[in-house]
Amino acid sequence: MPQKKLTFAPSLRTNTRMCPYLFTRNCMQYTLNIRGRLMDLSHPVVMGILNVTPDSFYAGSRVQTEEAIAVRAWQIVDEGGAIIDVGACSTRPGSTPVSEEEEMARLRLALPIVRREVPDAVISVDTNRPDVARMAVEELGADIINDVGPLQGGTTSAPVSSSVGRVPVSCPIGRASCAAHPAVPYILTSQQPTLRETLLFFATEVERLRSLGHKDIILDPGFGFGKTVEQNYELLAQMERLQVMELPILVGISRKSMIYKPLGITPEEALNGTTALHAVALLKGANILRVHDVKEAVQLLHLFAQFSLPLPSPQQ
């Protein structure tokens, strides 16, 4: 059966050469296979955050009632978000993770509402628990698994195993990759503090994911995870070097402490700083911006499209 394309997904990945980033658009072109529909990432897109948690670090992202979940889902889509990222267990530093059963219960509430209200939306589930990832894909129809990596407190999930053909494959503690279906795009998050360690981690994990049959892999350098404020900025300054992996890059820096701590403000006051660093991330090659404020991020993408200069032809 021919693949049906999403309305915002017109092209295939065609060029993997490195290109300059200053004042140029990322020349890497990618698509994701979303259950047989092709989603184009040759131009950056926005992922809107929908947290069904009472304790996420930014209060404005928390929605818990059926009505609030529906309103937030519509808001993300109406403001131009391409992906809705649903989280049911807070990963903020210092938080105590809820039980796996509670995380599942929250997702069983939220995902059917999102699918009912915006049936064509691409839904990502933010988790690191294998059983939660499996349930989200197989029972609730999640389109993407956003694996945030080891939990920030409490206990981690027990190791699980998967099989590719007849070969058993071990899965690291606190990673959801083995449980997620290989046909479902997978976001791999690094908690490594330096660029070198991040690249080594990505190289190892991407090879393991390929062995499990994963085809669509997105890299998240993990700003705010396992890093000091200074290390976050050092990684952002060198982020274009992640293009050596030839995979799309997701950046999640929205209203995080790397923004509000240096400025001496709160997350509620960090929109301006967020937009500034989103612009830097785009110049460094980001393909997906994971954000609380969808409208502002989409406006930035429109301006970025005007600002970016075309690459010179080989004859020039």
PDB file of C-alpha atoms in Angstrom:
ATOM      1  CA  MET A   1       0.000   0.000   0.000  1.00  0.00           C
ATOM      2  CA  PRO A   2       1.524   3.412  -0.933  1.00  0.00           C
ATOM      3  CA  GLN A   3       2.540   5.602   1.967  1.00  0.00           C
ATOM      4  CA  LYS A   4       0.171   8.459   2.705  1.00  0.00           C
ATOM      5  CA  LYS A   5       1.971  11.732   3.372  1.00  0.00           C
ATOM      6  CA  LEU A   6       1.125  14.252   6.023  1.00  0.00           C
ATOM      7  CA  THR A   7       0.164  17.620   4.601  1.00  0.00           C
ATOM      8  CA  PHE A   8       3.358  19.153   5.977  1.00  0.00           C
ATOM      9  CA  ALA A   9       5.621  16.349   4.720  1.00  0.00           C
ATOM     10  CA  PRO A  10       6.553  16.820   1.080  1.00  0.00           C
ATOM     11  CA  SER A  11      10.031  15.349   0.663  1.00  0.00           C
ATOM     12  CA  LEU A  12      12.554  12.637   1.439  1.00  0.00           C
ATOM     13  CA  ARG A  13      15.998  12.913   2.956  1.00  0.00           C
ATOM     14  CA  THR A  14      18.241  13.642  -0.036  1.00  0.00           C
ATOM     15  CA  ASN A  15      21.474  15.252   1.129  1.00  0.00           C
ATOM     16  CA  THR A  16      23.742  14.304   4.001  1.00  0.00           C
ATOM     17  CA  ARG A  17      26.773  16.513   3.357  1.00  0.00           C
ATOM     18  CA  MET A  18      28.021  18.818   6.076  1.00  0.00           C
ATOM     19  CA  CYS A  19      27.270  22.485   5.550  1.00  0.00           C
ATOM     20  CA  PRO A  20      28.125  25.783   7.242  1.00  0.00           C
ATOM     21  CA  TYR A  21      25.583  26.800   9.886  1.00  0.00           C
ATOM     22  CA  LEU A  22      26.151  30.518  10.291  1.00  0.00           C
ATOM     23  CA  PHE A  23      23.277  32.227   8.477  1.00  0.00           C
ATOM     24  CA  THR A  24      22.420  29.079   6.529  1.00  0.00           C
ATOM     25  CA  ARG A  25      19.691  26.530   6.792  1.00  0.00           C
ATOM     26  CA  ASN A  26      20.590  23.043   7.925  1.00  0.00           C
ATOM     27  CA  CYS A  27      21.192  21.112   4.695  1.00  0.00           C
ATOM     28  CA  MET A  28      20.413  17.729   6.232  1.00  0.00           C
ATOM     29  CA  GLN A  29      17.031  16.576   4.949  1.00  0.00           C
ATOM     30  CA  TYR A  30      15.083  13.928   6.828  1.00  0.00           C
ATOM     31  CA  THR A  31      11.673  12.332   7.026  1.00  0.00           C
ATOM     32  CA  LEU A  32      10.046  10.294   9.780  1.00  0.00           C
ATOM     33  CA  ASN A  33       7.717   7.394   9.025  1.00  0.00           C
ATOM     34  CA  ILE A  34       4.686   8.037  11.244  1.00  0.00           C
ATOM     35  CA  ARG A  35       2.612   4.877  10.845  1.00  0.00           C
ATOM     36  CA  GLY A  36       2.946   4.996   7.069  1.00  0.00           C
ATOM     37  CA  ARG A  37       2.771   8.788   6.749  1.00  0.00           C
ATOM     38  CA  LEU A  38       5.909  10.744   5.970  1.00  0.00           C
ATOM     39  CA  MET A  39       6.736  13.741   8.139  1.00  0.00           C
ATOM     40  CA  ASP A  40       9.249  16.126   6.599  1.00  0.00           C
ATOM     41  CA  LEU A  41      12.058  17.534   8.752  1.00  0.00           C
ATOM     42  CA  SER A  42      13.998  19.314   6.026  1.00  0.00           C
ATOM     43  CA  HIS A  43      12.534  22.459   7.595  1.00  0.00           C
ATOM     44  CA  PRO A  44      12.459  22.670  11.423  1.00  0.00           C
ATOM     45  CA  VAL A  45       9.215  21.883  13.235  1.00  0.00           C
ATOM     46  CA  VAL A  46       7.796  22.549  16.689  1.00  0.00           C
ATOM     47  CA  MET A  47       6.877  19.942  19.291  1.00  0.00           C
ATOM     48  CA  GLY A  48       4.412  21.271  21.862  1.00  0.00           C
ATOM     49  CA  ILE A  49       4.552  20.052  25.469  1.00  0.00           C
ATOM     50  CA  LEU A  50       1.452  18.661  27.181  1.00  0.00           C
ATOM     51  CA  ASN A  51       2.183  17.548  30.747  1.00  0.00           C
ATOM     52  CA  VAL A  52      -0.462  15.568  32.637  1.00  0.00           C
ATOM     53  CA  THR A  53       1.512  16.035  35.843  1.00  0.00           C
ATOM     54  CA  PRO A  54       0.957  18.211  38.923  1.00  0.00           C
ATOM     55  CA  ASP A  55       4.653  18.943  39.455  1.00  0.00           C
ATOM     56  CA  SER A  56       6.398  19.778  36.163  1.00  0.00           C
ATOM     57  CA  PHE A  57       8.867  22.628  36.677  1.00  0.00           C
ATOM     58  CA  TYR A  58       6.849  25.097  34.564  1.00  0.00           C
ATOM     59  CA  ALA A  59       3.349  25.455  35.978  1.00  0.00           C
ATOM     60  CA  GLY A  60       1.979  26.710  32.665  1.00  0.00           C
ATOM     61  CA  SER A  61       2.533  23.306  31.061  1.00  0.00           C
ATOM     62  CA  ARG A  62       0.466  21.315  33.570  1.00  0.00           C
ATOM     63  CA  VAL A  63      -2.971  20.042  32.511  1.00  0.00           C
ATOM     64  CA  GLN A  64      -4.865  17.345  34.381  1.00  0.00           C
ATOM     65  CA  THR A  65      -8.601  17.557  33.681  1.00  0.00           C
ATOM     66  CA  GLU A  66     -10.211  16.199  30.523  1.00  0.00           C
ATOM     67  CA  GLU A  67     -11.198  19.702  29.440  1.00  0.00           C
ATOM     68  CA  ALA A  68      -7.724  21.138  30.056  1.00  0.00           C
ATOM     69  CA  ILE A  69      -6.084  18.305  28.109  1.00  0.00           C
ATOM     70  CA  ALA A  70      -8.405  18.883  25.144  1.00  0.00           C
ATOM     71  CA  VAL A  71      -7.859  22.654  25.216  1.00  0.00           C
ATOM     72  CA  ARG A  72      -4.072  22.272  25.340  1.00  0.00           C
ATOM     73  CA  ALA A  73      -4.063  19.740  22.473  1.00  0.00           C
ATOM     74  CA  TRP A  74      -6.092  22.102  20.299  1.00  0.00           C
ATOM     75  CA  GLN A  75      -3.872  25.025  21.285  1.00  0.00           C
ATOM     76  CA  ILE A  76      -0.712  23.213  20.176  1.00  0.00           C
ATOM     77  CA  VAL A  77      -2.216  22.308  16.802  1.00  0.00           C
ATOM     78  CA  ASP A  78      -3.903  25.680  16.208  1.00  0.00           C
ATOM     79  CA  GLU A  79      -0.656  27.529  16.927  1.00  0.00           C
ATOM     80  CA  GLY A  80       1.262  25.452  14.391  1.00  0.00           C
ATOM     81  CA  GLY A  81       2.792  22.624  16.415  1.00  0.00           C
ATOM     82  CA  ALA A  82       3.663  19.542  14.354  1.00  0.00           C
ATOM     83  CA  ILE A  83       3.982  17.132  17.305  1.00  0.00           C
ATOM     84  CA  ILE A  84       2.245  16.888  20.700  1.00  0.00           C
ATOM     85  CA  ASP A  85       4.603  15.523  23.367  1.00  0.00           C
ATOM     86  CA  VAL A  86       2.631  14.025  26.265  1.00  0.00           C
ATOM     87  CA  GLY A  87       4.419  13.540  29.582  1.00  0.00           C
ATOM     88  CA  ALA A  88       2.941  11.778  32.610  1.00  0.00           C
ATOM     89  CA  CYS A  89       5.937  11.629  34.966  1.00  0.00           C
ATOM     90  CA  SER A  90       7.941  14.707  35.864  1.00  0.00           C
ATOM     91  CA  THR A  91      11.668  14.542  35.092  1.00  0.00           C
ATOM     92  CA  ARG A  92      12.622  17.849  36.691  1.00  0.00           C
ATOM     93  CA  PRO A  93      15.764  17.683  38.858  1.00  0.00           C
ATOM     94  CA  GLY A  94      14.932  16.703  42.419  1.00  0.00           C
ATOM     95  CA  SER A  95      11.506  15.314  41.612  1.00  0.00           C
ATOM     96  CA  THR A  96      10.344  11.922  42.874  1.00  0.00           C
ATOM     97  CA  PRO A  97       8.973   9.815  40.018  1.00  0.00           C
ATOM     98  CA  VAL A  98       5.434   8.551  40.328  1.00  0.00           C
ATOM     99  CA  SER A  99       4.827   4.820  40.130  1.00  0.00           C
ATOM    100  CA  GLU A 100       4.686   3.111  36.767  1.00  0.00           C
ATOM    101  CA  GLU A 101       0.998   2.381  37.385  1.00  0.00           C
ATOM    102  CA  GLU A 102       0.241   6.067  37.989  1.00  0.00           C
ATOM    103  CA  GLU A 103       2.146   7.101  34.860  1.00  0.00           C
ATOM    104  CA  MET A 104       0.153   4.593  32.816  1.00  0.00           C
ATOM    105  CA  ALA A 105      -3.132   5.774  34.333  1.00  0.00           C
ATOM    106  CA  ARG A 106      -2.357   9.373  33.401  1.00  0.00           C
ATOM    107  CA  LEU A 107      -1.532   8.389  29.822  1.00  0.00           C
ATOM    108  CA  ARG A 108      -4.684   6.270  29.558  1.00  0.00           C
ATOM    109  CA  LEU A 109      -6.599   9.416  30.463  1.00  0.00           C
ATOM    110  CA  ALA A 110      -4.731  11.843  28.219  1.00  0.00           C
ATOM    111  CA  LEU A 111      -3.915  10.054  24.967  1.00  0.00           C
ATOM    112  CA  PRO A 112      -7.486   9.049  24.010  1.00  0.00           C
ATOM    113  CA  ILE A 113      -8.582  12.652  24.589  1.00  0.00           C
ATOM    114  CA  VAL A 114      -5.787  14.036  22.412  1.00  0.00           C
ATOM    115  CA  ARG A 115      -6.497  11.480  19.671  1.00  0.00           C
ATOM    116  CA  ARG A 116     -10.241  12.218  19.811  1.00  0.00           C
ATOM    117  CA  GLU A 117      -9.834  15.981  19.708  1.00  0.00           C
ATOM    118  CA  VAL A 118      -7.047  16.193  17.103  1.00  0.00           C
ATOM    119  CA  PRO A 119      -7.134  12.818  15.315  1.00  0.00           C
ATOM    120  CA  ASP A 120      -4.480  13.710  12.733  1.00  0.00           C
ATOM    121  CA  ALA A 121      -1.956  15.004  15.269  1.00  0.00           C
ATOM    122  CA  VAL A 122       1.399  13.282  15.693  1.00  0.00           C
ATOM    123  CA  ILE A 123       1.607  12.186  19.339  1.00  0.00           C
ATOM    124  CA  SER A 124       4.850  11.589  21.184  1.00  0.00           C
ATOM    125  CA  VAL A 125       5.020  10.016  24.646  1.00  0.00           C
ATOM    126  CA  ASP A 126       7.702  11.225  27.041  1.00  0.00           C
ATOM    127  CA  THR A 127       8.851   8.280  29.193  1.00  0.00           C
ATOM    128  CA  ASN A 128      11.829   6.069  29.973  1.00  0.00           C
ATOM    129  CA  ARG A 129       9.947   3.053  31.275  1.00  0.00           C
ATOM    130  CA  PRO A 130       9.810   0.058  28.924  1.00  0.00           C
ATOM    131  CA  ASP A 131       6.355  -1.124  29.971  1.00  0.00           C
ATOM    132  CA  VAL A 132       4.960   2.401  29.686  1.00  0.00           C
ATOM    133  CA  ALA A 133       6.455   2.785  26.216  1.00  0.00           C
ATOM    134  CA  ARG A 134       5.023  -0.564  25.135  1.00  0.00           C
ATOM    135  CA  MET A 135       1.576   0.303  26.474  1.00  0.00           C
ATOM    136  CA  ALA A 136       1.649   3.754  24.854  1.00  0.00           C
ATOM    137  CA  VAL A 137       2.438   2.308  21.426  1.00  0.00           C
ATOM    138  CA  GLU A 138       0.422  -0.903  21.427  1.00  0.00           C
ATOM    139  CA  GLU A 139      -2.628   0.113  23.479  1.00  0.00           C
ATOM    140  CA  LEU A 140      -2.875   3.874  22.960  1.00  0.00           C
ATOM    141  CA  GLY A 141      -1.356   4.318  19.493  1.00  0.00           C
ATOM    142  CA  ALA A 142       1.515   6.683  20.325  1.00  0.00           C
ATOM    143  CA  ASP A 143       3.384   7.741  17.176  1.00  0.00           C
ATOM    144  CA  ILE A 144       6.801   8.505  18.727  1.00  0.00           C
ATOM    145  CA  ILE A 145       8.592   7.428  21.908  1.00  0.00           C
ATOM    146  CA  ASN A 146      10.551  10.248  23.546  1.00  0.00           C
ATOM    147  CA  ASP A 147      12.950   8.390  25.844  1.00  0.00           C
ATOM    148  CA  VAL A 148      14.203  10.853  28.457  1.00  0.00           C
ATOM    149  CA  GLY A 149      16.736   8.368  29.818  1.00  0.00           C
ATOM    150  CA  PRO A 150      17.438   7.368  33.433  1.00  0.00           C
ATOM    151  CA  LEU A 151      15.068   8.773  36.031  1.00  0.00           C
ATOM    152  CA  GLN A 152      16.192  11.832  37.964  1.00  0.00           C
ATOM    153  CA  GLY A 153      15.390  10.327  41.352  1.00  0.00           C
ATOM    154  CA  GLY A 154      13.983   7.283  43.061  1.00  0.00           C
ATOM    155  CA  THR A 155      14.386   3.915  41.407  1.00  0.00           C
ATOM    156  CA  THR A 156      14.906   3.131  37.756  1.00  0.00           C
ATOM    157  CA  SER A 157      13.029   0.620  35.701  1.00  0.00           C
ATOM    158  CA  ALA A 158      14.367  -2.910  35.819  1.00  0.00           C
ATOM    159  CA  PRO A 159      16.318  -4.097  32.765  1.00  0.00           C
ATOM    160  CA  VAL A 160      14.208  -5.613  30.046  1.00  0.00           C
ATOM    161  CA  SER A 161      15.064  -7.554  26.946  1.00  0.00           C
ATOM    162  CA  SER A 162      13.735  -7.675  23.450  1.00  0.00           C
ATOM    163  CA  SER A 163      14.408  -9.971  20.545  1.00  0.00           C
ATOM    164  CA  VAL A 164      15.290  -9.277  16.953  1.00  0.00           C
ATOM    165  CA  GLY A 165      14.508 -12.468  15.090  1.00  0.00           C
ATOM    166  CA  ARG A 166      15.905 -15.137  17.409  1.00  0.00           C
ATOM    167  CA  VAL A 167      18.612 -12.991  18.963  1.00  0.00           C
ATOM    168  CA  PRO A 168      17.931 -11.645  22.497  1.00  0.00           C
ATOM    169  CA  VAL A 169      19.142  -8.098  23.085  1.00  0.00           C
ATOM    170  CA  SER A 170      19.759  -6.621  26.533  1.00  0.00           C
ATOM    171  CA  CYS A 171      18.297  -3.219  27.321  1.00  0.00           C
ATOM    172  CA  PRO A 172      20.001  -0.680  29.625  1.00  0.00           C
ATOM    173  CA  ILE A 173      18.317   0.171  32.914  1.00  0.00           C
ATOM    174  CA  GLY A 174      16.016   3.162  32.560  1.00  0.00           C
ATOM    175  CA  ARG A 175      15.707   3.171  28.773  1.00  0.00           C
ATOM    176  CA  ALA A 176      12.473   2.544  26.906  1.00  0.00           C
ATOM    177  CA  SER A 177      13.969   1.575  23.548  1.00  0.00           C
ATOM    178  CA  CYS A 178      13.588  -2.208  23.818  1.00  0.00           C
ATOM    179  CA  ALA A 179       9.873  -1.993  24.481  1.00  0.00           C
ATOM    180  CA  ALA A 180       9.090   0.547  21.785  1.00  0.00           C
ATOM    181  CA  HIS A 181       8.140  -0.930  18.426  1.00  0.00           C
ATOM    182  CA  PRO A 182      11.043  -0.615  15.951  1.00  0.00           C
ATOM    183  CA  ALA A 183       8.689   0.914  13.390  1.00  0.00           C
ATOM    184  CA  VAL A 184       7.878   3.779  15.772  1.00  0.00           C
ATOM    185  CA  PRO A 185      10.316   6.746  15.669  1.00  0.00           C
ATOM    186  CA  TYR A 186      12.476   6.917  18.778  1.00  0.00           C
ATOM    187  CA  ILE A 187      14.016   9.982  20.458  1.00  0.00           C
ATOM    188  CA  LEU A 188      17.325   9.150  22.144  1.00  0.00           C
ATOM    189  CA  THR A 189      18.306  11.560  24.935  1.00  0.00           C
ATOM    190  CA  SER A 190      21.853  11.982  26.225  1.00  0.00           C
ATOM    191  CA  GLN A 191      22.621  12.858  29.841  1.00  0.00           C
ATOM    192  CA  GLN A 192      26.352  13.073  29.128  1.00  0.00           C
ATOM    193  CA  PRO A 193      28.007  16.363  30.212  1.00  0.00           C
ATOM    194  CA  THR A 194      30.367  17.025  27.288  1.00  0.00           C
ATOM    195  CA  LEU A 195      30.206  16.940  23.508  1.00  0.00           C
ATOM    196  CA  ARG A 196      32.773  14.139  23.309  1.00  0.00           C
ATOM    197  CA  GLU A 197      30.873  11.950  25.768  1.00  0.00           C
ATOM    198  CA  THR A 198      27.601  12.780  24.043  1.00  0.00           C
ATOM    199  CA  LEU A 199      28.959  11.698  20.667  1.00  0.00           C
ATOM    200  CA  LEU A 200      30.345   8.463  22.106  1.00  0.00           C
ATOM    201  CA  PHE A 201      27.016   7.746  23.806  1.00  0.00           C
ATOM    202  CA  PHE A 202      25.054   8.434  20.627  1.00  0.00           C
ATOM    203  CA  ALA A 203      27.365   6.270  18.502  1.00  0.00           C
ATOM    204  CA  THR A 204      27.003   3.313  20.892  1.00  0.00           C
ATOM    205  CA  GLU A 205      23.260   3.652  21.411  1.00  0.00           C
ATOM    206  CA  VAL A 206      22.431   4.238  17.749  1.00  0.00           C
ATOM    207  CA  GLU A 207      24.289   1.038  16.849  1.00  0.00           C
ATOM    208  CA  ARG A 208      22.301  -0.834  19.517  1.00  0.00           C
ATOM    209  CA  LEU A 209      19.022   0.661  18.328  1.00  0.00           C
ATOM    210  CA  ARG A 210      19.800  -0.337  14.750  1.00  0.00           C
ATOM    211  CA  SER A 211      20.394  -3.891  15.979  1.00  0.00           C
ATOM    212  CA  LEU A 212      16.895  -3.808  17.487  1.00  0.00           C
ATOM    213  CA  GLY A 213      15.459  -2.809  14.121  1.00  0.00           C
ATOM    214  CA  HIS A 214      14.878   0.917  14.758  1.00  0.00           C
ATOM    215  CA  LYS A 215      15.022   2.976  11.577  1.00  0.00           C
ATOM    216  CA  ASP A 216      13.863   6.472  12.568  1.00  0.00           C
ATOM    217  CA  ILE A 217      16.066   7.793  15.389  1.00  0.00           C
ATOM    218  CA  ILE A 218      16.119  11.396  16.632  1.00  0.00           C
ATOM    219  CA  LEU A 219      18.950  12.691  18.813  1.00  0.00           C
ATOM    220  CA  ASP A 220      18.331  14.910  21.852  1.00  0.00           C
ATOM    221  CA  PRO A 221      21.558  16.287  23.408  1.00  0.00           C
ATOM    222  CA  GLY A 222      19.697  16.512  26.721  1.00  0.00           C
ATOM    223  CA  PHE A 223      20.016  20.133  27.768  1.00  0.00           C
ATOM    224  CA  GLY A 224      19.297  20.302  31.490  1.00  0.00           C
ATOM    225  CA  PHE A 225      19.975  16.601  32.068  1.00  0.00           C
ATOM    226  CA  GLY A 226      23.206  15.670  33.856  1.00  0.00           C
ATOM    227  CA  LYS A 227      24.871  18.974  33.015  1.00  0.00           C
ATOM    228  CA  THR A 228      25.809  22.190  34.768  1.00  0.00           C
ATOM    229  CA  VAL A 229      24.643  25.504  33.346  1.00  0.00           C
ATOM    230  CA  GLU A 230      28.128  26.032  31.900  1.00  0.00           C
ATOM    231  CA  GLN A 231      28.169  22.575  30.310  1.00  0.00           C
ATOM    232  CA  ASN A 232      24.783  23.233  28.702  1.00  0.00           C
ATOM    233  CA  TYR A 233      26.165  26.334  26.985  1.00  0.00           C
ATOM    234  CA  GLU A 234      29.383  24.592  25.951  1.00  0.00           C
ATOM    235  CA  LEU A 235      27.321  21.850  24.310  1.00  0.00           C
ATOM    236  CA  LEU A 236      25.021  24.336  22.591  1.00  0.00           C
ATOM    237  CA  ALA A 237      28.029  26.241  21.244  1.00  0.00           C
ATOM    238  CA  GLN A 238      29.284  23.055  19.558  1.00  0.00           C
ATOM    239  CA  MET A 239      25.969  21.453  18.688  1.00  0.00           C
ATOM    240  CA  GLU A 240      26.526  21.570  14.931  1.00  0.00           C
ATOM    241  CA  ARG A 241      29.143  18.847  15.389  1.00  0.00           C
ATOM    242  CA  LEU A 242      26.346  16.387  16.193  1.00  0.00           C
ATOM    243  CA  GLN A 243      25.564  16.426  12.475  1.00  0.00           C
ATOM    244  CA  VAL A 244      28.309  13.838  12.048  1.00  0.00           C
ATOM    245  CA  MET A 245      25.691  11.308  13.224  1.00  0.00           C
ATOM    246  CA  GLU A 246      23.534  12.141  10.165  1.00  0.00           C
ATOM    247  CA  LEU A 247      20.345  12.032  12.225  1.00  0.00           C
ATOM    248  CA  PRO A 248      17.751  14.722  13.068  1.00  0.00           C
ATOM    249  CA  ILE A 249      18.306  16.705  16.266  1.00  0.00           C
ATOM    250  CA  LEU A 250      15.713  17.708  18.845  1.00  0.00           C
ATOM    251  CA  VAL A 251      16.421  20.591  21.231  1.00  0.00           C
ATOM    252  CA  GLY A 252      14.501  20.920  24.497  1.00  0.00           C
ATOM    253  CA  ILE A 253      15.614  24.068  26.313  1.00  0.00           C
ATOM    254  CA  SER A 254      12.258  25.777  26.810  1.00  0.00           C
ATOM    255  CA  ARG A 255      12.186  27.816  30.053  1.00  0.00           C
ATOM    256  CA  LYS A 256      14.890  25.611  31.629  1.00  0.00           C
ATOM    257  CA  SER A 257      17.316  26.563  34.393  1.00  0.00           C
ATOM    258  CA  MET A 258      20.121  27.212  31.904  1.00  0.00           C
ATOM    259  CA  ILE A 259      18.019  30.236  30.938  1.00  0.00           C
ATOM    260  CA  TYR A 260      16.419  31.470  34.128  1.00  0.00           C
ATOM    261  CA  LYS A 261      19.309  30.874  36.548  1.00  0.00           C
ATOM    262  CA  PRO A 262      21.889  33.113  34.788  1.00  0.00           C
ATOM    263  CA  LEU A 263      19.228  35.816  34.450  1.00  0.00           C
ATOM    264  CA  GLY A 264      18.062  35.558  38.055  1.00  0.00           C
ATOM    265  CA  ILE A 265      14.442  35.069  37.017  1.00  0.00           C
ATOM    266  CA  THR A 266      11.772  32.340  37.197  1.00  0.00           C
ATOM    267  CA  PRO A 267      10.629  29.866  34.531  1.00  0.00           C
ATOM    268  CA  GLU A 268       7.510  32.004  34.113  1.00  0.00           C
ATOM    269  CA  GLU A 269       9.736  34.916  33.065  1.00  0.00           C
ATOM    270  CA  ALA A 270      12.014  32.929  30.736  1.00  0.00           C
ATOM    271  CA  LEU A 271      10.171  33.161  27.411  1.00  0.00           C
ATOM    272  CA  ASN A 272      12.419  35.868  25.982  1.00  0.00           C
ATOM    273  CA  GLY A 273      15.575  33.931  26.847  1.00  0.00           C
ATOM    274  CA  THR A 274      14.028  30.754  25.479  1.00  0.00           C
ATOM    275  CA  THR A 275      13.366  32.397  22.111  1.00  0.00           C
ATOM    276  CA  ALA A 276      16.925  33.725  21.972  1.00  0.00           C
ATOM    277  CA  LEU A 277      18.432  30.275  22.543  1.00  0.00           C
ATOM    278  CA  HIS A 278      15.970  28.672  20.136  1.00  0.00           C
ATOM    279  CA  ALA A 279      17.380  30.945  17.441  1.00  0.00           C
ATOM    280  CA  VAL A 280      20.899  29.794  18.307  1.00  0.00           C
ATOM    281  CA  ALA A 281      19.777  26.155  18.217  1.00  0.00           C
ATOM    282  CA  LEU A 282      18.280  26.609  14.747  1.00  0.00           C
ATOM    283  CA  LEU A 283      21.519  28.127  13.477  1.00  0.00           C
ATOM    284  CA  LYS A 284      23.313  25.116  14.960  1.00  0.00           C
ATOM    285  CA  GLY A 285      21.135  22.662  13.041  1.00  0.00           C
ATOM    286  CA  ALA A 286      18.123  21.810  15.237  1.00  0.00           C
ATOM    287  CA  ASN A 287      15.321  20.033  13.382  1.00  0.00           C
ATOM    288  CA  ILE A 288      12.748  19.917  16.206  1.00  0.00           C
ATOM    289  CA  LEU A 289      12.159  22.478  18.954  1.00  0.00           C
ATOM    290  CA  ARG A 290      10.389  21.015  22.002  1.00  0.00           C
ATOM    291  CA  VAL A 291       8.578  23.971  23.579  1.00  0.00           C
ATOM    292  CA  HIS A 292       5.997  25.209  26.043  1.00  0.00           C
ATOM    293  CA  ASP A 293       5.165  28.274  23.926  1.00  0.00           C
ATOM    294  CA  VAL A 294       4.169  26.997  20.501  1.00  0.00           C
ATOM    295  CA  LYS A 295       3.013  30.249  18.887  1.00  0.00           C
ATOM    296  CA  GLU A 296       6.249  32.072  19.665  1.00  0.00           C
ATOM    297  CA  ALA A 297       8.390  29.166  18.436  1.00  0.00           C
ATOM    298  CA  VAL A 298       6.418  28.878  15.179  1.00  0.00           C
ATOM    299  CA  GLN A 299       6.798  32.616  14.612  1.00  0.00           C
ATOM    300  CA  LEU A 300      10.544  32.180  15.090  1.00  0.00           C
ATOM    301  CA  LEU A 301      10.580  29.416  12.467  1.00  0.00           C
ATOM    302  CA  HIS A 302       8.817  31.703   9.983  1.00  0.00           C
ATOM    303  CA  LEU A 303      11.436  34.390  10.531  1.00  0.00           C
ATOM    304  CA  PHE A 304      14.236  31.848  10.397  1.00  0.00           C
ATOM    305  CA  ALA A 305      12.980  30.687   6.998  1.00  0.00           C
ATOM    306  CA  GLN A 306      13.211  34.282   5.754  1.00  0.00           C
ATOM    307  CA  PHE A 307      16.578  34.874   7.391  1.00  0.00           C
ATOM    308  CA  SER A 308      18.333  31.711   6.222  1.00  0.00           C
ATOM    309  CA  LEU A 309      20.369  32.085   3.075  1.00  0.00           C
ATOM    310  CA  PRO A 310      20.333  29.409   0.352  1.00  0.00           C
ATOM    311  CA  LEU A 311      23.435  27.313  -0.015  1.00  0.00           C
ATOM    312  CA  PRO A 312      25.655  28.259  -2.977  1.00  0.00           C
ATOM    313  CA  SER A 313      25.630  25.912  -5.921  1.00  0.00           C
ATOM    314  CA  PRO A 314      28.735  23.755  -6.528  1.00  0.00           C
ATOM    315  CA  GLN A 315      29.610  25.941  -9.552  1.00  0.00           C
ATOM    316  CA  GLN A 316      29.839  29.133  -7.483  1.00  0.00           C
TER     317      GLN A 316
END
